[in-house]
């Protein structure tokens, strides 16, 4: 194990996650007007519909698939599934989702770079983030053949043990990661780097996407419609049934006004 491996797999992930959390909080507090996805649909839809749907649905599947695959202890799924079976399932499902995501992301990147109208209104970080995601996805697809070469699930167990130790603040054996194929190593480093770039790009809108789940448990809103052709202030609940309201009127409703 080299000093570089020790830094990349023991220290660097914590640096990225710290910047990810603190940077997101600072940006939300200091610059909320930039907290958006900056959609370019109004400029030109074109490839956006297919590219966006393919990318977003498949990237969500890959994200939660990585969460379950990396952070589920072997003792939990080992009761009904072997490590080799789990790896084969991950390669199959991840390969299909990865291929769809690659197609969708390639559409979005092509549109962002080669459409003059979209390119003119794009920030440098917009293109940079798409390029980083495209490279990361490509590396992920490159790891599939390497995963099949370790049909016993050994590589998957090493990666899962590393990830679980990182999130539980336990000592990490970076030499085990260093022994894996280079594609796994670069995939890990670039993956945590995305968390480092997160607060400084449009990726912050992902927070809002997950926060929107809270709407499922939000109390229902009561919406009252105003009757048409009735002046504002006259559409009161009591008048809906033809009963005059004492809060509205002039001399007739207010006896003191006729004196």
mmCIF file of C-alpha atoms in Angstrom:
data_model
loop_
_atom_site.group_PDB
_atom_site.id
_atom_site.type_symbol
_atom_site.label_atom_id
_atom_site.label_comp_id
_atom_site.label_asym_id
_atom_site.label_seq_id
_atom_site.Cartn_x
_atom_site.Cartn_y
_atom_site.Cartn_z
ATOM 1 C CA UNK A 1 0.000 0.000 0.000
ATOM 2 C CA UNK A 2 1.345 3.420 -0.954
ATOM 3 C CA UNK A 3 0.821 6.733 0.771
ATOM 4 C CA UNK A 4 -1.389 7.778 -2.136
ATOM 5 C CA UNK A 5 -3.694 4.795 -1.639
ATOM 6 C CA UNK A 6 -3.876 5.560 2.069
ATOM 7 C CA UNK A 7 -4.951 9.128 1.365
ATOM 8 C CA UNK A 8 -7.433 8.286 -1.412
ATOM 9 C CA UNK A 9 -9.245 5.501 0.428
ATOM 10 C CA UNK A 10 -8.844 6.541 4.070
ATOM 11 C CA UNK A 11 -8.789 10.348 4.201
ATOM 12 C CA UNK A 12 -10.161 11.703 0.915
ATOM 13 C CA UNK A 13 -13.695 10.257 1.339
ATOM 14 C CA UNK A 14 -14.127 12.133 4.626
ATOM 15 C CA UNK A 15 -12.907 15.363 3.026
ATOM 16 C CA UNK A 16 -15.462 14.983 0.232
ATOM 17 C CA UNK A 17 -18.353 14.135 2.539
ATOM 18 C CA UNK A 18 -17.539 17.037 4.876
ATOM 19 C CA UNK A 19 -17.518 19.506 1.968
ATOM 20 C CA UNK A 20 -20.701 17.885 0.645
ATOM 21 C CA UNK A 21 -22.671 18.440 3.862
ATOM 22 C CA UNK A 22 -21.234 21.752 5.030
ATOM 23 C CA UNK A 23 -21.085 23.220 1.524
ATOM 24 C CA UNK A 24 -24.699 22.302 0.802
ATOM 25 C CA UNK A 25 -25.831 23.926 4.039
ATOM 26 C CA UNK A 26 -23.853 27.115 3.359
ATOM 27 C CA UNK A 27 -25.181 27.391 -0.183
ATOM 28 C CA UNK A 28 -28.747 26.915 0.985
ATOM 29 C CA UNK A 29 -28.313 29.607 3.625
ATOM 30 C CA UNK A 30 -26.347 32.102 1.544
ATOM 31 C CA UNK A 31 -27.448 31.627 -2.068
ATOM 32 C CA UNK A 32 -30.897 30.084 -2.292
ATOM 33 C CA UNK A 33 -31.669 31.704 -5.657
ATOM 34 C CA UNK A 34 -29.047 29.436 -7.253
ATOM 35 C CA UNK A 35 -30.655 26.343 -5.735
ATOM 36 C CA UNK A 36 -32.265 25.086 -8.934
ATOM 37 C CA UNK A 37 -31.765 22.722 -11.847
ATOM 38 C CA UNK A 38 -31.701 25.464 -14.511
ATOM 39 C CA UNK A 39 -33.872 23.588 -16.969
ATOM 40 C CA UNK A 40 -33.302 24.425 -20.639
ATOM 41 C CA UNK A 41 -36.541 22.918 -21.906
ATOM 42 C CA UNK A 42 -37.883 26.319 -22.980
ATOM 43 C CA UNK A 43 -34.911 26.830 -25.291
ATOM 44 C CA UNK A 44 -35.238 23.520 -27.102
ATOM 45 C CA UNK A 45 -36.874 20.269 -26.021
ATOM 46 C CA UNK A 46 -35.456 17.977 -28.691
ATOM 47 C CA UNK A 47 -33.487 15.194 -26.999
ATOM 48 C CA UNK A 48 -34.410 16.421 -23.543
ATOM 49 C CA UNK A 49 -37.497 14.273 -23.037
ATOM 50 C CA UNK A 50 -35.879 10.929 -23.823
ATOM 51 C CA UNK A 51 -32.483 11.824 -22.439
ATOM 52 C CA UNK A 52 -33.803 13.237 -19.175
ATOM 53 C CA UNK A 53 -36.210 10.372 -18.492
ATOM 54 C CA UNK A 54 -33.670 7.674 -19.300
ATOM 55 C CA UNK A 55 -31.020 9.368 -17.201
ATOM 56 C CA UNK A 56 -33.075 10.248 -14.129
ATOM 57 C CA UNK A 57 -34.944 6.972 -13.749
ATOM 58 C CA UNK A 58 -31.878 4.822 -14.320
ATOM 59 C CA UNK A 59 -29.566 6.952 -12.144
ATOM 60 C CA UNK A 60 -32.022 6.669 -9.261
ATOM 61 C CA UNK A 61 -32.067 2.899 -9.709
ATOM 62 C CA UNK A 62 -28.265 2.818 -9.743
ATOM 63 C CA UNK A 63 -28.003 5.083 -6.714
ATOM 64 C CA UNK A 64 -30.315 3.048 -4.518
ATOM 65 C CA UNK A 65 -28.842 -0.150 -5.913
ATOM 66 C CA UNK A 66 -25.394 0.967 -4.785
ATOM 67 C CA UNK A 67 -26.782 1.936 -1.375
ATOM 68 C CA UNK A 68 -28.366 -1.467 -0.842
ATOM 69 C CA UNK A 69 -25.468 -3.391 -2.330
ATOM 70 C CA UNK A 70 -22.697 -1.611 -0.449
ATOM 71 C CA UNK A 71 -24.301 -0.941 2.908
ATOM 72 C CA UNK A 72 -26.254 -4.150 3.511
ATOM 73 C CA UNK A 73 -24.126 -6.411 5.745
ATOM 74 C CA UNK A 74 -23.364 -9.846 4.408
ATOM 75 C CA UNK A 75 -24.920 -11.374 7.518
ATOM 76 C CA UNK A 76 -28.286 -9.896 6.511
ATOM 77 C CA UNK A 77 -28.598 -11.059 2.904
ATOM 78 C CA UNK A 78 -26.417 -14.143 3.471
ATOM 79 C CA UNK A 79 -29.403 -15.862 5.055
ATOM 80 C CA UNK A 80 -31.152 -16.281 1.705
ATOM 81 C CA UNK A 81 -28.516 -15.335 -0.883
ATOM 82 C CA UNK A 82 -24.850 -16.097 -1.401
ATOM 83 C CA UNK A 83 -22.298 -13.406 -2.229
ATOM 84 C CA UNK A 84 -21.835 -14.803 -5.732
ATOM 85 C CA UNK A 85 -25.593 -14.737 -6.386
ATOM 86 C CA UNK A 86 -25.829 -11.185 -5.142
ATOM 87 C CA UNK A 87 -22.949 -10.121 -7.369
ATOM 88 C CA UNK A 88 -24.520 -11.763 -10.414
ATOM 89 C CA UNK A 89 -27.807 -9.987 -9.644
ATOM 90 C CA UNK A 90 -26.002 -6.673 -9.223
ATOM 91 C CA UNK A 91 -24.101 -7.092 -12.488
ATOM 92 C CA UNK A 92 -27.265 -8.010 -14.413
ATOM 93 C CA UNK A 93 -29.551 -5.311 -13.031
ATOM 94 C CA UNK A 94 -26.790 -2.724 -12.859
ATOM 95 C CA UNK A 95 -25.703 -3.486 -16.400
ATOM 96 C CA UNK A 96 -29.165 -2.877 -17.829
ATOM 97 C CA UNK A 97 -29.717 0.294 -15.788
ATOM 98 C CA UNK A 98 -26.185 1.470 -16.574
ATOM 99 C CA UNK A 99 -26.687 1.018 -20.301
ATOM 100 C CA UNK A 100 -29.943 2.992 -20.239
ATOM 101 C CA UNK A 101 -28.337 5.685 -18.123
ATOM 102 C CA UNK A 102 -25.397 5.866 -20.529
ATOM 103 C CA UNK A 103 -27.736 6.442 -23.472
ATOM 104 C CA UNK A 104 -29.734 9.114 -21.645
ATOM 105 C CA UNK A 105 -26.670 10.905 -20.288
ATOM 106 C CA UNK A 106 -25.001 10.848 -23.702
ATOM 107 C CA UNK A 107 -28.092 12.532 -25.157
ATOM 108 C CA UNK A 108 -28.004 15.238 -22.497
ATOM 109 C CA UNK A 109 -24.282 15.809 -22.916
ATOM 110 C CA UNK A 110 -24.520 15.966 -26.705
ATOM 111 C CA UNK A 111 -27.402 18.428 -26.444
ATOM 112 C CA UNK A 112 -25.546 20.579 -23.926
ATOM 113 C CA UNK A 113 -22.317 20.718 -25.955
ATOM 114 C CA UNK A 114 -23.396 20.754 -29.606
ATOM 115 C CA UNK A 115 -26.653 22.720 -29.510
ATOM 116 C CA UNK A 116 -25.597 26.386 -29.896
ATOM 117 C CA UNK A 117 -28.565 27.782 -27.966
ATOM 118 C CA UNK A 118 -28.087 25.400 -25.041
ATOM 119 C CA UNK A 119 -24.311 25.819 -25.053
ATOM 120 C CA UNK A 120 -24.585 29.622 -24.967
ATOM 121 C CA UNK A 121 -26.779 29.591 -21.850
ATOM 122 C CA UNK A 122 -24.820 26.856 -20.058
ATOM 123 C CA UNK A 123 -22.382 27.458 -17.244
ATOM 124 C CA UNK A 124 -18.985 25.802 -17.271
ATOM 125 C CA UNK A 125 -19.996 23.754 -14.250
ATOM 126 C CA UNK A 126 -23.067 22.432 -16.111
ATOM 127 C CA UNK A 127 -20.922 20.817 -18.783
ATOM 128 C CA UNK A 128 -18.241 19.775 -16.299
ATOM 129 C CA UNK A 129 -20.746 17.913 -14.125
ATOM 130 C CA UNK A 130 -22.191 16.065 -17.120
ATOM 131 C CA UNK A 131 -18.692 15.078 -18.247
ATOM 132 C CA UNK A 132 -17.768 13.833 -14.764
ATOM 133 C CA UNK A 133 -20.989 11.827 -14.529
ATOM 134 C CA UNK A 134 -20.429 10.405 -18.026
ATOM 135 C CA UNK A 135 -16.872 9.314 -17.165
ATOM 136 C CA UNK A 136 -18.041 7.856 -13.852
ATOM 137 C CA UNK A 137 -20.799 5.902 -15.590
ATOM 138 C CA UNK A 138 -18.350 4.625 -18.188
ATOM 139 C CA UNK A 139 -16.002 3.451 -15.448
ATOM 140 C CA UNK A 140 -18.911 1.725 -13.751
ATOM 141 C CA UNK A 141 -19.696 -0.181 -16.934
ATOM 142 C CA UNK A 142 -16.016 -1.109 -17.259
ATOM 143 C CA UNK A 143 -16.106 -2.736 -13.833
ATOM 144 C CA UNK A 144 -18.782 -5.219 -14.944
ATOM 145 C CA UNK A 145 -16.405 -7.573 -16.795
ATOM 146 C CA UNK A 146 -14.028 -7.400 -13.834
ATOM 147 C CA UNK A 147 -16.891 -8.295 -11.494
ATOM 148 C CA UNK A 148 -17.727 -11.344 -13.600
ATOM 149 C CA UNK A 149 -14.111 -12.491 -13.296
ATOM 150 C CA UNK A 150 -14.620 -12.605 -9.533
ATOM 151 C CA UNK A 151 -17.683 -14.815 -9.652
ATOM 152 C CA UNK A 152 -17.280 -15.738 -5.990
ATOM 153 C CA UNK A 153 -18.206 -12.196 -4.983
ATOM 154 C CA UNK A 154 -14.844 -11.453 -3.381
ATOM 155 C CA UNK A 155 -14.458 -8.055 -5.031
ATOM 156 C CA UNK A 156 -17.951 -7.039 -4.000
ATOM 157 C CA UNK A 157 -17.277 -8.056 -0.390
ATOM 158 C CA UNK A 158 -14.093 -5.960 -0.314
ATOM 159 C CA UNK A 159 -15.904 -2.904 -1.678
ATOM 160 C CA UNK A 160 -18.838 -3.349 0.712
ATOM 161 C CA UNK A 161 -16.516 -3.738 3.704
ATOM 162 C CA UNK A 162 -14.669 -0.559 2.724
ATOM 163 C CA UNK A 163 -17.891 1.449 2.312
ATOM 164 C CA UNK A 164 -19.376 0.211 5.580
ATOM 165 C CA UNK A 165 -16.193 1.051 7.469
ATOM 166 C CA UNK A 166 -16.157 4.543 5.992
ATOM 167 C CA UNK A 167 -19.710 5.400 7.075
ATOM 168 C CA UNK A 168 -19.275 3.831 10.533
ATOM 169 C CA UNK A 169 -15.947 5.624 11.125
ATOM 170 C CA UNK A 170 -13.993 2.412 11.562
ATOM 171 C CA UNK A 171 -10.384 1.818 10.438
ATOM 172 C CA UNK A 172 -10.100 1.110 6.720
ATOM 173 C CA UNK A 173 -7.736 -1.374 5.117
ATOM 174 C CA UNK A 174 -6.858 0.513 1.959
ATOM 175 C CA UNK A 175 -4.448 -2.205 0.845
ATOM 176 C CA UNK A 176 -7.442 -4.431 0.023
ATOM 177 C CA UNK A 177 -8.852 -1.743 -2.276
ATOM 178 C CA UNK A 178 -5.428 -1.152 -3.800
ATOM 179 C CA UNK A 179 -5.294 -4.827 -4.802
ATOM 180 C CA UNK A 180 -8.426 -4.525 -6.939
ATOM 181 C CA UNK A 181 -8.491 -3.663 -10.636
ATOM 182 C CA UNK A 182 -7.725 -0.025 -11.458
ATOM 183 C CA UNK A 183 -11.251 0.538 -12.754
ATOM 184 C CA UNK A 184 -12.686 -0.129 -9.283
ATOM 185 C CA UNK A 185 -10.196 2.256 -7.690
ATOM 186 C CA UNK A 186 -10.829 5.124 -10.118
ATOM 187 C CA UNK A 187 -14.576 4.506 -9.879
ATOM 188 C CA UNK A 188 -14.400 4.934 -6.102
ATOM 189 C CA UNK A 189 -12.244 8.060 -6.223
ATOM 190 C CA UNK A 190 -14.376 9.733 -8.865
ATOM 191 C CA UNK A 191 -17.532 8.699 -7.028
ATOM 192 C CA UNK A 192 -16.549 10.475 -3.808
ATOM 193 C CA UNK A 193 -15.282 13.416 -5.890
ATOM 194 C CA UNK A 194 -18.834 13.931 -7.140
ATOM 195 C CA UNK A 195 -19.835 14.563 -3.514
ATOM 196 C CA UNK A 196 -17.024 17.130 -3.364
ATOM 197 C CA UNK A 197 -18.378 18.952 -6.428
ATOM 198 C CA UNK A 198 -21.990 18.645 -5.337
ATOM 199 C CA UNK A 199 -22.428 21.956 -3.435
ATOM 200 C CA UNK A 200 -20.833 23.986 -6.238
ATOM 201 C CA UNK A 201 -23.012 22.767 -9.093
ATOM 202 C CA UNK A 202 -26.636 22.312 -10.093
ATOM 203 C CA UNK A 203 -26.542 18.906 -8.416
ATOM 204 C CA UNK A 204 -27.822 20.585 -5.241
ATOM 205 C CA UNK A 205 -31.337 20.302 -6.669
ATOM 206 C CA UNK A 206 -31.127 16.594 -5.778
ATOM 207 C CA UNK A 207 -31.677 17.640 -2.148
ATOM 208 C CA UNK A 208 -34.980 19.212 -3.181
ATOM 209 C CA UNK A 209 -35.970 16.061 -5.020
ATOM 210 C CA UNK A 210 -35.554 13.917 -1.923
ATOM 211 C CA UNK A 211 -37.192 16.585 0.256
ATOM 212 C CA UNK A 212 -40.264 16.457 -1.999
ATOM 213 C CA UNK A 213 -41.046 13.029 -0.531
ATOM 214 C CA UNK A 214 -42.287 14.898 2.554
ATOM 215 C CA UNK A 215 -45.290 16.051 0.488
ATOM 216 C CA UNK A 216 -46.671 12.508 0.774
ATOM 217 C CA UNK A 217 -47.323 13.082 4.488
ATOM 218 C CA UNK A 218 -48.261 16.747 4.344
ATOM 219 C CA UNK A 219 -51.848 17.593 5.427
ATOM 220 C CA UNK A 220 -54.299 18.276 2.636
ATOM 221 C CA UNK A 221 -54.784 21.865 1.581
ATOM 222 C CA UNK A 222 -58.309 23.297 1.661
ATOM 223 C CA UNK A 223 -58.872 25.334 -1.487
ATOM 224 C CA UNK A 224 -61.962 27.518 -1.827
ATOM 225 C CA UNK A 225 -62.896 28.846 -5.246
ATOM 226 C CA UNK A 226 -64.436 32.309 -5.692
ATOM 227 C CA UNK A 227 -67.758 32.489 -7.538
ATOM 228 C CA UNK A 228 -67.460 34.012 -10.970
ATOM 229 C CA UNK A 229 -68.678 37.548 -11.681
ATOM 230 C CA UNK A 230 -68.777 38.419 -7.972
ATOM 231 C CA UNK A 231 -66.652 41.334 -6.746
ATOM 232 C CA UNK A 232 -63.873 40.450 -4.290
ATOM 233 C CA UNK A 233 -65.051 40.615 -0.702
ATOM 234 C CA UNK A 234 -68.620 39.672 -1.605
ATOM 235 C CA UNK A 235 -68.021 35.939 -2.009
ATOM 236 C CA UNK A 236 -68.469 35.034 1.637
ATOM 237 C CA UNK A 237 -69.510 31.614 2.992
ATOM 238 C CA UNK A 238 -72.827 32.886 4.260
ATOM 239 C CA UNK A 239 -73.827 34.262 0.871
ATOM 240 C CA UNK A 240 -73.238 30.986 -0.928
ATOM 241 C CA UNK A 241 -76.594 29.740 0.389
ATOM 242 C CA UNK A 242 -78.405 33.027 -0.156
ATOM 243 C CA UNK A 243 -78.130 34.172 3.478
ATOM 244 C CA UNK A 244 -76.944 37.775 3.772
ATOM 245 C CA UNK A 245 -73.848 38.270 5.843
ATOM 246 C CA UNK A 246 -73.808 40.901 8.586
ATOM 247 C CA UNK A 247 -70.174 41.699 7.793
ATOM 248 C CA UNK A 248 -70.984 42.987 4.318
ATOM 249 C CA UNK A 249 -73.291 45.756 3.286
ATOM 250 C CA UNK A 250 -74.261 49.350 3.822
ATOM 251 C CA UNK A 251 -77.252 51.038 5.404
ATOM 252 C CA UNK A 252 -79.514 47.999 5.273
ATOM 253 C CA UNK A 253 -77.069 45.639 6.999
ATOM 254 C CA UNK A 254 -75.958 48.207 9.533
ATOM 255 C CA UNK A 255 -78.913 49.789 11.441
ATOM 256 C CA UNK A 256 -76.756 52.572 12.808
ATOM 257 C CA UNK A 257 -75.960 53.686 9.250
ATOM 258 C CA UNK A 258 -79.626 54.702 8.655
ATOM 259 C CA UNK A 259 -79.671 57.057 11.581
#
